[in-house]
mmCIF file of C-alpha atoms in Angstrom:
data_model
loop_
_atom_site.group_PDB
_atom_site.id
_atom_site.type_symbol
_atom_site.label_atom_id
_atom_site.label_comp_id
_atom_site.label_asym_id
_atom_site.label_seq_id
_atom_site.Cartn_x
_atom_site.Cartn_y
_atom_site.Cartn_z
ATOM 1 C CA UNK A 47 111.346 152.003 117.366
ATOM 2 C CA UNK A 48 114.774 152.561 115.956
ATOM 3 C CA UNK A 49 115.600 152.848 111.898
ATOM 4 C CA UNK A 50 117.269 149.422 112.381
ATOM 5 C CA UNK A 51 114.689 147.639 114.237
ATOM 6 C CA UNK A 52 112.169 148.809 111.879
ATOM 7 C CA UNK A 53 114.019 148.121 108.624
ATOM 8 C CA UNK A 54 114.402 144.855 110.430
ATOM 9 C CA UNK A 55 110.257 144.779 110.988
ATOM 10 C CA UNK A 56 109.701 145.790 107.105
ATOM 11 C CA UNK A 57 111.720 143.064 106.022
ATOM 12 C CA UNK A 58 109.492 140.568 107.692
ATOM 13 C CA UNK A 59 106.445 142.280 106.870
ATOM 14 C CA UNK A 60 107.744 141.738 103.226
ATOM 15 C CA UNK A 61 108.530 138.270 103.488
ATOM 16 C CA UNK A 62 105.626 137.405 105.226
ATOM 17 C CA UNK A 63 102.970 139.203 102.367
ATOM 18 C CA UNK A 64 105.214 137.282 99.557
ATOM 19 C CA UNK A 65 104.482 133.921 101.714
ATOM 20 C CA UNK A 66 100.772 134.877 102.369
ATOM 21 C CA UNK A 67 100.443 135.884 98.409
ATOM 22 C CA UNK A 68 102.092 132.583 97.026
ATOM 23 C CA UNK A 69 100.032 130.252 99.561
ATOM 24 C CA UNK A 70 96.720 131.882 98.219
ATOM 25 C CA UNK A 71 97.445 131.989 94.585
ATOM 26 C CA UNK A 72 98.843 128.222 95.393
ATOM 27 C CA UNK A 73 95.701 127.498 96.424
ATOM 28 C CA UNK A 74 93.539 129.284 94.074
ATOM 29 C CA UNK A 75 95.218 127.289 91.226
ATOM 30 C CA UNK A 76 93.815 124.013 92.885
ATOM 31 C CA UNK A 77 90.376 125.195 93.451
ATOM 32 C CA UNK A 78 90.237 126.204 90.541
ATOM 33 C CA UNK A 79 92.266 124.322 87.852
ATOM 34 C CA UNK A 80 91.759 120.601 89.988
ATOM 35 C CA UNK A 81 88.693 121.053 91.630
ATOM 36 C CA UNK A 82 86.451 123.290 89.423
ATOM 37 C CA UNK A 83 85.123 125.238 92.576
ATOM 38 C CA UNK A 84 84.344 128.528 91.471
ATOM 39 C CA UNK A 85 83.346 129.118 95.315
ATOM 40 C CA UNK A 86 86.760 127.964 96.795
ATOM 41 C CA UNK A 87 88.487 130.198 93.661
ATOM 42 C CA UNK A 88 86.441 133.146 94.294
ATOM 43 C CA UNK A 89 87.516 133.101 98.315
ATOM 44 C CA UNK A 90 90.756 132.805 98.255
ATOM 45 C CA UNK A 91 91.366 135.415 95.250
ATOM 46 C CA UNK A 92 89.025 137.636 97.716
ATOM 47 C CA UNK A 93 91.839 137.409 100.564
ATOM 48 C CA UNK A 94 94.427 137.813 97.901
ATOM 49 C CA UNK A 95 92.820 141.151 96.861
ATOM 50 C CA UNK A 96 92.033 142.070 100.508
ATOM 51 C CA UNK A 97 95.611 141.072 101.897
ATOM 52 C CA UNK A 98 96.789 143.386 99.309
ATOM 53 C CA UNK A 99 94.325 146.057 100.657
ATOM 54 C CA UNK A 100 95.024 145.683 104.533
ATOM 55 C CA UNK A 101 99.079 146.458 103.368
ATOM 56 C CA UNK A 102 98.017 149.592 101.144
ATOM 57 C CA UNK A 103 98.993 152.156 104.170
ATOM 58 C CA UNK A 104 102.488 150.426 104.228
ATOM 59 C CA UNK A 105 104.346 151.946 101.508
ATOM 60 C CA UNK A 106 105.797 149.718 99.250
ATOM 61 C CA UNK A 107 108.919 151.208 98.638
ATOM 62 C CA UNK A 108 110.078 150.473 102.170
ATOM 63 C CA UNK A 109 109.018 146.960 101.899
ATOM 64 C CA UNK A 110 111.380 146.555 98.628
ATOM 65 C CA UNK A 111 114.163 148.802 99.974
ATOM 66 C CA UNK A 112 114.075 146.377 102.950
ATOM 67 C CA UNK A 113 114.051 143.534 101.194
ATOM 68 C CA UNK A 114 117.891 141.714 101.689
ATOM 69 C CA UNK A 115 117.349 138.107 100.231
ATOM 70 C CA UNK A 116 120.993 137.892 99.271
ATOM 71 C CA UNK A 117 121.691 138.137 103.192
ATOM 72 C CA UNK A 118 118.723 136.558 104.389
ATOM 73 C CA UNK A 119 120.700 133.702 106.279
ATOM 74 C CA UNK A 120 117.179 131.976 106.601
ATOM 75 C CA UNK A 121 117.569 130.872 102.239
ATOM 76 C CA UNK A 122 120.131 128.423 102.957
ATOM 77 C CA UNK A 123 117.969 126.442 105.617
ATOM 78 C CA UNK A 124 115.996 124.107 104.465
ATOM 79 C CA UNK A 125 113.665 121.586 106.288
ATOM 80 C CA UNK A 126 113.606 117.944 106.181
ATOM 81 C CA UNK A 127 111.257 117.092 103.429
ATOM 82 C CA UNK A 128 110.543 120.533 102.182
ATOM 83 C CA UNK A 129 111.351 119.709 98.244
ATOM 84 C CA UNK A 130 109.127 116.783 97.989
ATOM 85 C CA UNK A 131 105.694 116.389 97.640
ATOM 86 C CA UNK A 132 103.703 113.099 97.664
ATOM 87 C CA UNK A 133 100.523 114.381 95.670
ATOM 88 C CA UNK A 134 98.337 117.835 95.160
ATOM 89 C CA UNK A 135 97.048 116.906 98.805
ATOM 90 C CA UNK A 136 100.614 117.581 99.929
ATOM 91 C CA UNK A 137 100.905 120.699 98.296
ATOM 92 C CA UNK A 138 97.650 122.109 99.364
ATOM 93 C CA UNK A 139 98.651 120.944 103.014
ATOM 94 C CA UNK A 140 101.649 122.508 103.163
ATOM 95 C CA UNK A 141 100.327 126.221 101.039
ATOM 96 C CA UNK A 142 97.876 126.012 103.527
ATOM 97 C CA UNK A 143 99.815 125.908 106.582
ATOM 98 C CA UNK A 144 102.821 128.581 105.533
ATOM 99 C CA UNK A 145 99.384 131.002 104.400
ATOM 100 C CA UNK A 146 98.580 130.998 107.959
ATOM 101 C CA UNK A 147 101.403 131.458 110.039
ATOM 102 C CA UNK A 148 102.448 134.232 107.610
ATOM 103 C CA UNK A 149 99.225 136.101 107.930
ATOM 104 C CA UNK A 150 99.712 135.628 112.050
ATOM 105 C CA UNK A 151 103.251 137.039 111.409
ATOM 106 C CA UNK A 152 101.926 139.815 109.618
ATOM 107 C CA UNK A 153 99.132 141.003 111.802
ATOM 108 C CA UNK A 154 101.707 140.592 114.856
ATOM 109 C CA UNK A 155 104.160 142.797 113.487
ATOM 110 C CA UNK A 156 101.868 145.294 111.731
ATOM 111 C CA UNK A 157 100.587 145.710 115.421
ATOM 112 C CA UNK A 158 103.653 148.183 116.275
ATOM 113 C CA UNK A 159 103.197 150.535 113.003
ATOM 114 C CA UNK A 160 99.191 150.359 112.948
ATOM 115 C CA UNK A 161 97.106 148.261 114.754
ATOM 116 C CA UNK A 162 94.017 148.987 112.253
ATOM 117 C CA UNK A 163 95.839 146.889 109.862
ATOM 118 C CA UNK A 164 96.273 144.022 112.289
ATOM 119 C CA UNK A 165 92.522 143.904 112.582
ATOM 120 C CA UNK A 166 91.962 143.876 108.708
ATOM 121 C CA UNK A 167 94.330 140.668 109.350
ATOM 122 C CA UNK A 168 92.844 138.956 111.566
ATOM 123 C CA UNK A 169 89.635 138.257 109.529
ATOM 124 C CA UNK A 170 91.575 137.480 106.977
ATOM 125 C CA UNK A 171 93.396 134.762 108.866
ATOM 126 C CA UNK A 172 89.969 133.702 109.888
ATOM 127 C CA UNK A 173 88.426 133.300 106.526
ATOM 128 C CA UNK A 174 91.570 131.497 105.357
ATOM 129 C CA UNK A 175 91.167 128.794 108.514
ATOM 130 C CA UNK A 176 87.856 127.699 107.207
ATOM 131 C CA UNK A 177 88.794 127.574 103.256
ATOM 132 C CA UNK A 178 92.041 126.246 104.187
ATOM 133 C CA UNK A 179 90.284 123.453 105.626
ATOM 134 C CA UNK A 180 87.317 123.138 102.839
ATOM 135 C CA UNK A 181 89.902 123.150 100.146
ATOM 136 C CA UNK A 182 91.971 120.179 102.560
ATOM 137 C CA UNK A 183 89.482 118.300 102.994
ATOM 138 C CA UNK A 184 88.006 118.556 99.042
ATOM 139 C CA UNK A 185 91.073 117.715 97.689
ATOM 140 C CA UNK A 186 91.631 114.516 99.625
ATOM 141 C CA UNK A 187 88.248 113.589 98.281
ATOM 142 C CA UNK A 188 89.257 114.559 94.472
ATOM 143 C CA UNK A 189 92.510 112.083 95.101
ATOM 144 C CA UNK A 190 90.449 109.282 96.353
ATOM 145 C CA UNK A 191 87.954 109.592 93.594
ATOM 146 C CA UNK A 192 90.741 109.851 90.482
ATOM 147 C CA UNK A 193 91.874 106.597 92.001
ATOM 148 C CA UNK A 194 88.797 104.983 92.074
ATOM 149 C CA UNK A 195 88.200 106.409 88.993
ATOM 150 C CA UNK A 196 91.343 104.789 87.039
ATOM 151 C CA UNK A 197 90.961 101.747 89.063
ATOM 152 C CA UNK A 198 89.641 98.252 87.470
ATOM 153 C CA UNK A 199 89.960 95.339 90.151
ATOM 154 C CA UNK A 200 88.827 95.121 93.115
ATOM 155 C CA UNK A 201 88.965 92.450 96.029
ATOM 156 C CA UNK A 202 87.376 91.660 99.288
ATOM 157 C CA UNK A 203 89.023 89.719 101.842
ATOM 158 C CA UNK A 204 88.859 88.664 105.207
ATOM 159 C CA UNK A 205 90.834 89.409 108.435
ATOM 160 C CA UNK A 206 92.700 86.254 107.581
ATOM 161 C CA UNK A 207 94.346 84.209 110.538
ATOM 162 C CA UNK A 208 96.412 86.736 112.044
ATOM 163 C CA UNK A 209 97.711 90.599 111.702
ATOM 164 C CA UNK A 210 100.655 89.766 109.821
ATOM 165 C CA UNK A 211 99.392 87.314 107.432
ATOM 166 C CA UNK A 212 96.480 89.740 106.463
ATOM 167 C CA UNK A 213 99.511 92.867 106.487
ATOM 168 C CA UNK A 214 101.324 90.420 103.968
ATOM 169 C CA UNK A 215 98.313 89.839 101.913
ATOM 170 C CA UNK A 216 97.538 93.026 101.458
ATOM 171 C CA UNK A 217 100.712 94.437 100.103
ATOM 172 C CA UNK A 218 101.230 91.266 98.030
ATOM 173 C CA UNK A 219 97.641 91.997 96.452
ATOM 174 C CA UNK A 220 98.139 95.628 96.052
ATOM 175 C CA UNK A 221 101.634 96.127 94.685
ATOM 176 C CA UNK A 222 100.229 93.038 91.950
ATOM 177 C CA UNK A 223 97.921 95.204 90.503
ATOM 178 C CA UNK A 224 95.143 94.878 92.864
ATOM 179 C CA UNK A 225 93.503 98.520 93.275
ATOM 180 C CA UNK A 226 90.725 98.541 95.848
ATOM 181 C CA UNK A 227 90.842 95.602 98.786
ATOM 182 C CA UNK A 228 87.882 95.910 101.300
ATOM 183 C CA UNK A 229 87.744 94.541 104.268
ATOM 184 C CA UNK A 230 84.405 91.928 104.790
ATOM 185 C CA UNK A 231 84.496 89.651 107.395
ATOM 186 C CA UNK A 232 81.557 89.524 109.540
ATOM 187 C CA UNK A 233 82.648 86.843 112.065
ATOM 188 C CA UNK A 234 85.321 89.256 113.335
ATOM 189 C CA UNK A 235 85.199 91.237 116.249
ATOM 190 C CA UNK A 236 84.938 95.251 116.220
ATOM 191 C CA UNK A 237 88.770 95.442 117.974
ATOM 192 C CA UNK A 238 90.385 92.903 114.728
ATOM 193 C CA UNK A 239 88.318 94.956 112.409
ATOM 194 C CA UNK A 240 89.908 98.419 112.983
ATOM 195 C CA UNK A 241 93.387 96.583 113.696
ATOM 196 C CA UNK A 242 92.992 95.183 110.246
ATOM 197 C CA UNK A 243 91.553 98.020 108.888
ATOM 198 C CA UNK A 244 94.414 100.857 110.203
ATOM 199 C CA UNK A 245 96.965 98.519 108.646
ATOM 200 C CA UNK A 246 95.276 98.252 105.663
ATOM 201 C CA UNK A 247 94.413 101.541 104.796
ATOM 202 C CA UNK A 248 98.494 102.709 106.010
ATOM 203 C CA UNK A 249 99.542 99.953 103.534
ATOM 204 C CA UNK A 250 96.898 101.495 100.656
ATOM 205 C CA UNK A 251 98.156 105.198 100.960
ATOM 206 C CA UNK A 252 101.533 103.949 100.822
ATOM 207 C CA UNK A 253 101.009 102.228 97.455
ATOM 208 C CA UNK A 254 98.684 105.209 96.275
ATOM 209 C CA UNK A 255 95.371 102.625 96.291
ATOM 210 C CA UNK A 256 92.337 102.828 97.701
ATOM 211 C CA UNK A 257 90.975 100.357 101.351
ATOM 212 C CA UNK A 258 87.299 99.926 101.967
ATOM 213 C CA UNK A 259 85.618 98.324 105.153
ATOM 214 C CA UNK A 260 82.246 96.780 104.373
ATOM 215 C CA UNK A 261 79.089 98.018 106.118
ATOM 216 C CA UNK A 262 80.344 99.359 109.242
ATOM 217 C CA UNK A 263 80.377 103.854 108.572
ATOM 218 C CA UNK A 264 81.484 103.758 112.409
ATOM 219 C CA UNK A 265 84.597 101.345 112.078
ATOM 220 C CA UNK A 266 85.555 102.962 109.014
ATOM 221 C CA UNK A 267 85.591 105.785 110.549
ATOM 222 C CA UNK A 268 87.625 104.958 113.396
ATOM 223 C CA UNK A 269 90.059 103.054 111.229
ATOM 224 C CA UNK A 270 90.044 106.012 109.287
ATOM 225 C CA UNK A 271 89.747 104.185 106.114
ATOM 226 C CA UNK A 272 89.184 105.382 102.432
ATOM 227 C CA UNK A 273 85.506 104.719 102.730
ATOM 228 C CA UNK A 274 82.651 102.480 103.468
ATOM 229 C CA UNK A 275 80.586 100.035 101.533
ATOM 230 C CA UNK A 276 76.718 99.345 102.237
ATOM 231 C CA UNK A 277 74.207 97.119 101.339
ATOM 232 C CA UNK A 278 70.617 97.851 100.391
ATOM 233 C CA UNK A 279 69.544 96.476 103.975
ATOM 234 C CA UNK A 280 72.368 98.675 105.957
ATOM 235 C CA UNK A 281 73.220 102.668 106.285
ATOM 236 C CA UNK A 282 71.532 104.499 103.322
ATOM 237 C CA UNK A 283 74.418 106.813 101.514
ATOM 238 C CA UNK A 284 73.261 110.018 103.609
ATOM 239 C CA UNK A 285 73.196 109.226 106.909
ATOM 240 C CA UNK A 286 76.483 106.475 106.216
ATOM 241 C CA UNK A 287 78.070 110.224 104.886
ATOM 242 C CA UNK A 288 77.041 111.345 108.443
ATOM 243 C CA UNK A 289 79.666 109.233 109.741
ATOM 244 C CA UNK A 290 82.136 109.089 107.276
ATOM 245 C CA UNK A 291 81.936 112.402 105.542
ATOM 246 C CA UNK A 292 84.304 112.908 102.789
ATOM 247 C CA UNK A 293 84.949 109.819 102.358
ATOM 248 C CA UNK A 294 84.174 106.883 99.882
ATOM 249 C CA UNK A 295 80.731 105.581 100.012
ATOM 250 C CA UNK A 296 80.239 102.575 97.864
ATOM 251 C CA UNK A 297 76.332 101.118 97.381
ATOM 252 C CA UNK A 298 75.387 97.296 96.291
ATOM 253 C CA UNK A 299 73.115 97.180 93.678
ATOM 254 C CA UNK A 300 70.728 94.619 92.249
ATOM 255 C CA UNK A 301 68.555 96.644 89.793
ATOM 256 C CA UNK A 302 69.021 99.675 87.687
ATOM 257 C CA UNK A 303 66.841 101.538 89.823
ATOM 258 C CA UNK A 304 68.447 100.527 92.534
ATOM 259 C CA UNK A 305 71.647 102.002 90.723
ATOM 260 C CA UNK A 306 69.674 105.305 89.794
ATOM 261 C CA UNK A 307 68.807 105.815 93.161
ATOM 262 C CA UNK A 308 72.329 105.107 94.590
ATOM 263 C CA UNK A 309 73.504 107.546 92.069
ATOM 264 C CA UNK A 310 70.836 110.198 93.299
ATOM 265 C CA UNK A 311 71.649 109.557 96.593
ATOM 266 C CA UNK A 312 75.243 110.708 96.579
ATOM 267 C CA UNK A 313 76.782 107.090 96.179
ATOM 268 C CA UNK A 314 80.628 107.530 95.090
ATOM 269 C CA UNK A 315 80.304 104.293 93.833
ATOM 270 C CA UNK A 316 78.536 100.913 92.899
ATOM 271 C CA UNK A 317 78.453 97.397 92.365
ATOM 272 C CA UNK A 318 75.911 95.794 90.807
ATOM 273 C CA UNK A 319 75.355 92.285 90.929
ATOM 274 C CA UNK A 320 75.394 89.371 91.707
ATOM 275 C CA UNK A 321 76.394 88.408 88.204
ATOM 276 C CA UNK A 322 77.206 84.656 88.535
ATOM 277 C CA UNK A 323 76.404 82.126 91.202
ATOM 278 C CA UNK A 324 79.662 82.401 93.912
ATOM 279 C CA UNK A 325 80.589 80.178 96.948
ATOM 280 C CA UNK A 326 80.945 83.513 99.016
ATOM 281 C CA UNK A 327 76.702 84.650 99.291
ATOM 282 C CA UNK A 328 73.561 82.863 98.806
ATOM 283 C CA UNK A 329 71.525 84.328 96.095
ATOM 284 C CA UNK A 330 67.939 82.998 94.539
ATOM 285 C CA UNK A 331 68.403 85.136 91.600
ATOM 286 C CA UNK A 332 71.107 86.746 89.896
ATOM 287 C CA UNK A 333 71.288 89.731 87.552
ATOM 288 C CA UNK A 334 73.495 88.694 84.791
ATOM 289 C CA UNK A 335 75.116 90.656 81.894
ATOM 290 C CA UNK A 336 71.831 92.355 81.059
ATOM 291 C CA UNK A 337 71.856 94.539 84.449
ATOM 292 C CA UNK A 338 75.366 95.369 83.572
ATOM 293 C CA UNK A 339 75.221 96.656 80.334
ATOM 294 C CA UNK A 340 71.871 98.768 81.109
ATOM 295 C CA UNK A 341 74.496 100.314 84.449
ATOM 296 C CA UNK A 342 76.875 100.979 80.929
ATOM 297 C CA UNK A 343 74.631 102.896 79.366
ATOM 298 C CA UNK A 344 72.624 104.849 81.828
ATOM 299 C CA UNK A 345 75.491 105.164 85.005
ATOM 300 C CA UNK A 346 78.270 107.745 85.367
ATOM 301 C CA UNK A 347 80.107 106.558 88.214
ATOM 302 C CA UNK A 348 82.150 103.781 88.707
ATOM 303 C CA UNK A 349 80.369 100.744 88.652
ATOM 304 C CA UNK A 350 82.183 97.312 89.491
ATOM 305 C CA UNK A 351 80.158 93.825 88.475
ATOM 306 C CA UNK A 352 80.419 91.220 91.167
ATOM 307 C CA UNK A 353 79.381 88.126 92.112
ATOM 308 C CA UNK A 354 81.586 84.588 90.949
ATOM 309 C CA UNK A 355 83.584 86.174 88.621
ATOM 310 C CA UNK A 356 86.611 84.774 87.898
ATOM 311 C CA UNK A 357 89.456 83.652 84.937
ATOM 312 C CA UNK A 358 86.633 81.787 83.432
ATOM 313 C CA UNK A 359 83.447 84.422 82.886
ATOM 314 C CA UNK A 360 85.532 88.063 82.693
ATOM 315 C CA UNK A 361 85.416 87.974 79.618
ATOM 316 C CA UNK A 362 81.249 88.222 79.467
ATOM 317 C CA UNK A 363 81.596 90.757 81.781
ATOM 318 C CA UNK A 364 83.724 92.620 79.628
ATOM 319 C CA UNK A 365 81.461 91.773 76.529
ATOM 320 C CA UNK A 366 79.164 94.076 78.449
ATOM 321 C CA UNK A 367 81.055 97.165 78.117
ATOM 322 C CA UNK A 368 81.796 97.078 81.578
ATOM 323 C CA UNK A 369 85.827 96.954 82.685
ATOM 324 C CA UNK A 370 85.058 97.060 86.508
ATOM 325 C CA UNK A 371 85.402 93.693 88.565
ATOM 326 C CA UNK A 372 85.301 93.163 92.072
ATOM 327 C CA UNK A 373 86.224 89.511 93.180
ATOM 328 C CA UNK A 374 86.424 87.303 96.342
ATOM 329 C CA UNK A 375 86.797 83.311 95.471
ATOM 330 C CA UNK A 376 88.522 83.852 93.009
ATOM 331 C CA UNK A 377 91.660 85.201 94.972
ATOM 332 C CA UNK A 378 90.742 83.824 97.940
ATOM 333 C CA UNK A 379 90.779 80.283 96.543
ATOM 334 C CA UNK A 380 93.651 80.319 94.589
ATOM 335 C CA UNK A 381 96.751 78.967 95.065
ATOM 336 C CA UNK A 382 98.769 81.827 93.272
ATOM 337 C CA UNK A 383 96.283 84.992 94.272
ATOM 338 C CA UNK A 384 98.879 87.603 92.741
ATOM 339 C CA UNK A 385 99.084 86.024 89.700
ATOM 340 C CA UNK A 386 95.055 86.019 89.395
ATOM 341 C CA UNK A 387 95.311 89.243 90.207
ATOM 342 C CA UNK A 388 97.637 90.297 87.654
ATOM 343 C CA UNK A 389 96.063 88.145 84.569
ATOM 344 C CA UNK A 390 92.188 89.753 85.601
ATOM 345 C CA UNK A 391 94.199 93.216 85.523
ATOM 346 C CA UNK A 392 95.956 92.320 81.923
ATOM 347 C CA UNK A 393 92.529 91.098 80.477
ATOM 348 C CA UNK A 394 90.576 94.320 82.137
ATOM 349 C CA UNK A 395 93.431 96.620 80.861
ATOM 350 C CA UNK A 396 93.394 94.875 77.165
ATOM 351 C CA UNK A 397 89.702 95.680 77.167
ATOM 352 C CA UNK A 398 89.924 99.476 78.186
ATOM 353 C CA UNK A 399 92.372 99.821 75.517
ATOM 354 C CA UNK A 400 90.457 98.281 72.963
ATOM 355 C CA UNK A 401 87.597 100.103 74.121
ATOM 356 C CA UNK A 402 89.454 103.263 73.542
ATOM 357 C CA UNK A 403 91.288 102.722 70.312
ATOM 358 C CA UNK A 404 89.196 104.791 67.606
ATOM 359 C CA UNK A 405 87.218 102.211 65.365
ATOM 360 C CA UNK A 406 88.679 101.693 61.408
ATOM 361 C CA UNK A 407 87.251 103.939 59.074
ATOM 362 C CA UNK A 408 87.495 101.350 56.018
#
């Protein structure tokens, strides 16, 4: 190898480390400032400190007096999108994916100066695949859950009459101030489901909210929806997390053991009703207020009350100390749904706020 062609080889090994260093420490940051994962933190500051190792034989003053960035004609390319970033999942995607070409790069190259370091490489590269992929796949979740999390009405709805009138509905709903739709329509066939479903959940991301199916793990799924929502007669939370994985699992609940136990279970999610008598399910009994307030009290995760709520009865709900709803008739049978949709949102908002402001100390 000639001086040129290996100044030229040193000056990708150099770029290459600085790419490899950044994606980890990029990564780090969101295991460990986002996600509180002392596990995911603690891996990828390992491969930081053993990336640094593998390079120790290459001195470092070559790498630095090889270093050209004022000439480097590759600084004034840039890529189509390469300045913007939708969300954290964005940024983890792309650290992720410039970590792991770079560490390929390097352990190609270091293969023609010393092909010991190429091996100390390679299982590096390996151990980043898999955390690369734990910390993609955990921070997806963490998005989905702030959203749910900060969200306050929700709304099920069927596959309507055609593609393009649910499409419409959905985006309608969504951009006024709807923040969870699912999808419940059990007279529809599997194929409408996921066609509804796909569109849905494209229309959702788009708008940064969150698109549930009801019951069927498998559909949502294929779909690839947000998450699922069972019944106490369907897919208990484990093996519907089988199916879905990551993704949202929502439980019904009638009791506040039945709550508990969704809670214990791994539920993401819950709503607990019915509240009020509705034209959309039968019910012998409902649970009222009571059940809500005791879900208040004793319940961590989100918790949405159900069951014929509408303009006229929110505000008992709310009286609960419970600013979740999740509604059906009452969109579905209006003749303005948006504007429903916006005055439930105004009334749950005014009550979170309230809720919040610090009491007077006269």
């Amino acid at each position: 190898m000639n001086k040129e062609i290996r100044n030229a080889v040193y000056r990708i090994l150099d770029a290459s480390a600085n790419r490899v260093g950044e994606g980890l420490r990029t990564m780090e940051e969101i295991a460990r400032f986002v996600l509180d994962d002392s596990k995911l933190t603690s891996e990828f500051k390992s491969q930081r400190h053993g990336l640094v190792d593998a390079l120790k034989s290459i001195s470092r003053v070559s790498l630095l007096r090889a270093r050209n960035t004022g000439e480097d004609v590759g600084t004034e390319i840039t890529g189509t999108g390469e300045y913007l970033r939708a969300d954290l999942a964005d940024v983890v995607a792309a650290a992720a994916a410039r970590t792991q070409q770079s560490l390929r790069v390097l352990e190609e190259y270091t293969k023609t100066i010393d092909p010991d370091i190429s091996v100390e490489l390679e299982q590096i590269r390996y151990r980043c695949y898999t955390a690369c992929a734990a910390i993609e796949l955990r921070i997806v979740t963490h998005s989905k859950n702030c959203s749910l999390h900060s969200s306050s009405l929700y709304v099920l709805m069927s596959c309507g009459s055609s593609q393009s009138n649910f499409q419409s509905k959905v985006e309608e709903l969504l951009v006024g101030e709807v923040d969870v739709i699912q999808l419940r329509d059990r007279s529809a066939d599997d194929r409408t489901l996921i066609s509804r479903a796909r569109a849905g959940t494209e229309i959702a991301r788009r708008l940064g909210k969150v698109f549930i199916m009801n019951d069927r793990a498998d559909l949502a799924l294929a779909a690839d929806t947000d998450g699922v929502h069972v019944g106490q007669e369907e897919l208990p939370v484990a093996d519907a997390r089988r199916i879905v994985g990551n993704r949202l699992v929502g439980v019904s609940t009638h009791s506040i053991q039945q709550a508990l136990d969704a809670v214990k279970d791994g539920a993401d999610y819950i709503g607990c009703g019915p509240v009020f008598s509705s034209k959309t399910k039968c019910f012998t009994e409902f649970v009222g207020t009571e059940f809500l307030t005791q879900v208040v009290d004793e319940i961590q995760i989100p918790a949405f009350a159900i069951g014929g709520i509408d303009l006229t009865n929110v505000d008992q709900v709310i009286r609960s100390g419970m600013h979740r709803v999740a509604v059906t008739g009452a969109i579905r049978d209006s003749d303005n749904p948006v504007e429903v949709a916006q005055q439930l949102k105004m009334v749950l908002n005014a009550a979170v706020e309230a809720a919040d402001k610090p009491e007077d100390p006269r």
